[in-house]
Amino acid sequence: MKKITLTFLSLCLFVLGFGQATENQKLIELGKAYKDFMFANEPPKGYVKDLQKNMPENLKACTNFIVQTITTNNDLLKPQYLKLPDAPTLKYIYIVHTLSENMRKETQINNNKLIDSLKNAEIIRYELVDNYYEIIFNVVGNKIKPFDFSKYNFIINDFNLNDDTEKAIFFLQCMRYCGVEIWGYMNIPKPANTKKAYEYIKKYPKINGLKYYQFNDLMFPDFEMVIEVDKGKQSYKSYYINKYYDLLLSHLKCLRKEGATEKEINELLLGSILRESQLYKYTKNKETLEFIFKEQK
């Protein structure tokens, strides 16, 4: 009887271990897929079907998301993907992204060890939410051309976001991407190509039915997380709100250079966080902003 019990226990442990290895292997496959095809490359014919084969039930939502990230003209801006998935899926997507980054290094951590450590790690939800929307907007930039958000109206309350911080994360990731689209025009040519940048700004999305810059719910409590790997934990607001101020000031410069009316300029100045002096501590443009509003008085 004792021998039978031990044999049964050994069998259970073997099955459990085999299931774990299968799940880890599938996560590694997803990480490699994301690494190889999230930029311009297209997966070969039959690749997606093979990737989805024998996928554990608990990884199916994660797999569907990763499939979208490697697909040109994907559905990532449709409601089913803009809505946050459940917490386990968010964590799996974070693991897949981390695996893909690990695979890009010459000196890699063993992927199975990395997966096990991430599964056991307590990662703050805000970091998982940020990771999710960072992936969406990175992939949209890579896979959907040309840039044109003019027909989009992102109703943030529809995205299963728990609080104002999560809503701000969505917004700031969206604006980070929008800022990337004009950065080259504003920073590389001398003088800046404000005409071309302004054409892009006119294609920015609406947020909750309003012009993008009228979203002002950015007074959420700051928190820290790793944003740039080589810099350790950083202030989330200092990093992303600084980028957003850069975008708003570029918009302002475009308005002034491209002959906008005084009304249009004032709408941006007074309708956006450009006027919010409480947030200036999060930007490197504090002196510029204070000078602008000193001029306005």
Coordinates of N, CA, C and O in Angstrom, one line a residue, residues 211-216 244-245 247-256 260-277 279-280 285-297:
K211 N -10.5 67.2 -27.4 CA -9.2 67.2 -27.9 C -8.2 66.6 -26.9 O -8.4 66.8 -25.7
Y212 N -7.2 66.0 -27.4 CA -6.3 65.2 -26.6 C -5.8 66.0 -25.4 O -5.7 65.6 -24.3
Y213 N -5.4 67.3 -25.6 CA -4.8 68.1 -24.6 C -5.7 68.6 -23.5 O -5.3 69.1 -22.5
Q214 N -7.0 68.3 -23.7 CA -8.0 68.7 -22.7 C -8.1 67.6 -21.6 O -8.9 67.8 -20.7
F215 N -7.4 66.5 -21.8 CA -7.4 65.5 -20.7 C -6.4 66.1 -19.6 O -5.2 66.2 -19.8
N216 N -7.0 66.3 -18.4 CA -6.2 67.0 -17.4 C -6.2 66.2 -16.1 O -5.7 66.7 -15.0
Y244 N 5.3 64.4 -21.9 CA 4.0 65.0 -22.3 C 4.1 66.5 -22.4 O 3.6 67.1 -23.4
Y245 N 4.8 67.1 -21.5 CA 5.1 68.6 -21.6 C 5.9 68.9 -22.9 O 5.7 69.9 -23.5
L247 N 5.7 67.4 -25.6 CA 4.8 67.3 -26.7 C 3.9 68.6 -26.8 O 3.7 69.2 -27.8
L248 N 3.4 69.0 -25.6 CA 2.5 70.2 -25.6 C 3.3 71.4 -26.0 O 2.7 72.3 -26.7
L249 N 4.5 71.5 -25.6 CA 5.3 72.7 -26.0 C 5.7 72.7 -27.5 O 5.7 73.7 -28.2
S250 N 5.8 71.5 -28.1 CA 6.0 71.3 -29.5 C 4.7 71.8 -30.2 O 4.8 72.5 -31.3
H251 N 3.6 71.4 -29.7 CA 2.3 71.8 -30.3 C 2.2 73.3 -30.2 O 1.8 73.9 -31.2
L252 N 2.5 73.9 -29.1 CA 2.5 75.3 -29.0 C 3.4 76.0 -30.0 O 3.0 77.0 -30.7
K253 N 4.6 75.5 -30.2 CA 5.5 76.1 -31.2 C 4.9 76.0 -32.6 O 5.1 76.9 -33.4
C254 N 4.3 74.8 -32.9 CA 3.7 74.7 -34.2 C 2.6 75.7 -34.4 O 2.5 76.3 -35.5
L255 N 1.8 75.9 -33.4 CA 0.7 76.9 -33.6 C 1.2 78.3 -33.9 O 0.7 79.0 -34.7
R256 N 2.3 78.6 -33.2 CA 2.8 80.0 -33.3 C 3.5 80.1 -34.7 O 3.4 81.2 -35.3
A260 N -1.5 80.0 -36.4 CA -2.7 79.8 -35.7 C -3.3 81.0 -35.1 O -2.5 82.0 -34.9
T261 N -4.6 81.1 -34.9 CA -5.2 82.3 -34.3 C -4.8 82.4 -32.8 O -4.5 81.4 -32.2
E262 N -5.0 83.5 -32.2 CA -4.8 83.7 -30.8 C -5.7 82.9 -30.0 O -5.3 82.3 -28.9
K263 N -6.9 82.7 -30.5 CA -7.9 81.8 -29.8 C -7.4 80.4 -29.7 O -7.5 79.7 -28.7
E264 N -6.8 79.8 -30.8 CA -6.3 78.5 -30.8 C -5.2 78.3 -29.9 O -5.0 77.3 -29.2
I265 N -4.3 79.3 -29.8 CA -3.1 79.3 -28.9 C -3.6 79.3 -27.5 O -3.1 78.5 -26.6
N266 N -4.6 80.2 -27.2 CA -5.1 80.3 -25.8 C -5.8 79.0 -25.4 O -5.8 78.6 -24.2
E267 N -6.5 78.4 -26.3 CA -7.2 77.1 -26.0 C -6.2 76.0 -25.5 O -6.4 75.3 -24.6
L268 N -5.0 76.0 -26.2 CA -4.0 75.0 -25.8 C -3.4 75.5 -24.4 O -3.2 74.6 -23.5
L269 N -3.0 76.7 -24.3 CA -2.4 77.2 -23.1 C -3.3 77.0 -21.8 O -2.8 76.6 -20.8
L270 N -4.6 77.3 -22.0 CA -5.5 77.3 -20.8 C -6.3 76.1 -20.7 O -6.8 75.8 -19.6
G271 N -6.3 75.3 -21.8 CA -7.1 74.0 -21.7 C -6.3 72.8 -21.4 O -6.9 71.7 -21.3
S272 N -5.0 72.9 -21.3 CA -4.2 71.8 -21.1 C -3.4 71.9 -19.7 O -3.6 72.9 -19.0
I273 N -2.6 71.0 -19.4 CA -1.8 71.0 -18.2 C -0.6 72.0 -18.3 O 0.2 72.2 -17.4
L274 N -0.5 72.7 -19.5 CA 0.6 73.7 -19.6 C 0.4 74.8 -18.5 O 1.4 75.3 -18.0
R275 N -0.8 75.0 -18.0 CA -1.1 76.0 -17.0 C -0.9 75.4 -15.6 O -1.0 76.2 -14.6
E276 N -0.8 74.1 -15.4 CA -0.8 73.5 -14.1 C 0.5 73.5 -13.4 O 1.4 72.6 -13.5
S277 N 0.8 74.6 -12.7 CA 2.1 74.8 -12.0 C 2.4 73.7 -11.0 O 3.6 73.5 -10.7
L279 N 2.3 70.7 -11.5 CA 3.0 69.6 -12.2 C 4.4 70.0 -12.7 O 5.1 69.1 -13.3
Y280 N 4.8 71.2 -12.6 CA 6.0 71.7 -13.2 C 7.3 71.0 -12.6 O 8.3 70.9 -13.2
N285 N 11.1 71.4 -18.2 CA 10.7 72.7 -18.9 C 10.1 73.7 -17.9 O 9.4 74.6 -18.4
K286 N 10.3 73.6 -16.7 CA 9.7 74.4 -15.7 C 9.9 75.9 -16.0 O 9.0 76.7 -16.0
E287 N 11.2 76.3 -16.2 CA 11.5 77.7 -16.5 C 10.8 78.2 -17.7 O 10.3 79.3 -17.7
T288 N 10.8 77.4 -18.8 CA 10.1 77.8 -20.0 C 8.6 78.0 -19.8 O 8.0 79.0 -20.2
L289 N 8.0 77.1 -19.0 CA 6.5 77.2 -18.7 C 6.2 78.5 -17.9 O 5.3 79.2 -18.2
E290 N 7.1 78.7 -16.9 CA 6.9 79.9 -16.0 C 7.0 81.2 -16.9 O 6.3 82.1 -16.7
F291 N 8.0 81.2 -17.8 CA 8.2 82.3 -18.6 C 7.0 82.6 -19.6 O 6.6 83.7 -19.7
I292 N 6.4 81.5 -20.1 CA 5.3 81.6 -21.0 C 4.1 82.3 -20.3 O 3.5 83.2 -20.8
F293 N 3.8 81.8 -19.1 CA 2.7 82.4 -18.4 C 2.9 83.7 -17.8 O 2.0 84.5 -17.5
K294 N 4.2 84.0 -17.6 CA 4.6 85.4 -17.2 C 4.3 86.4 -18.3 O 3.8 87.5 -18.1
E295 N 4.6 85.9 -19.5 CA 4.3 86.7 -20.7 C 2.8 86.9 -20.9 O 2.4 88.0 -21.4
Q296 N 2.0 85.9 -20.6 CA 0.6 86.0 -20.8 C -0.1 87.0 -19.9 O -1.2 87.5 -20.2
K297 N 0.5 87.3 -18.7 CA -0.2 88.2 -17.7 C -0.1 89.6 -18.2 O 0.8 90.0 -18.8

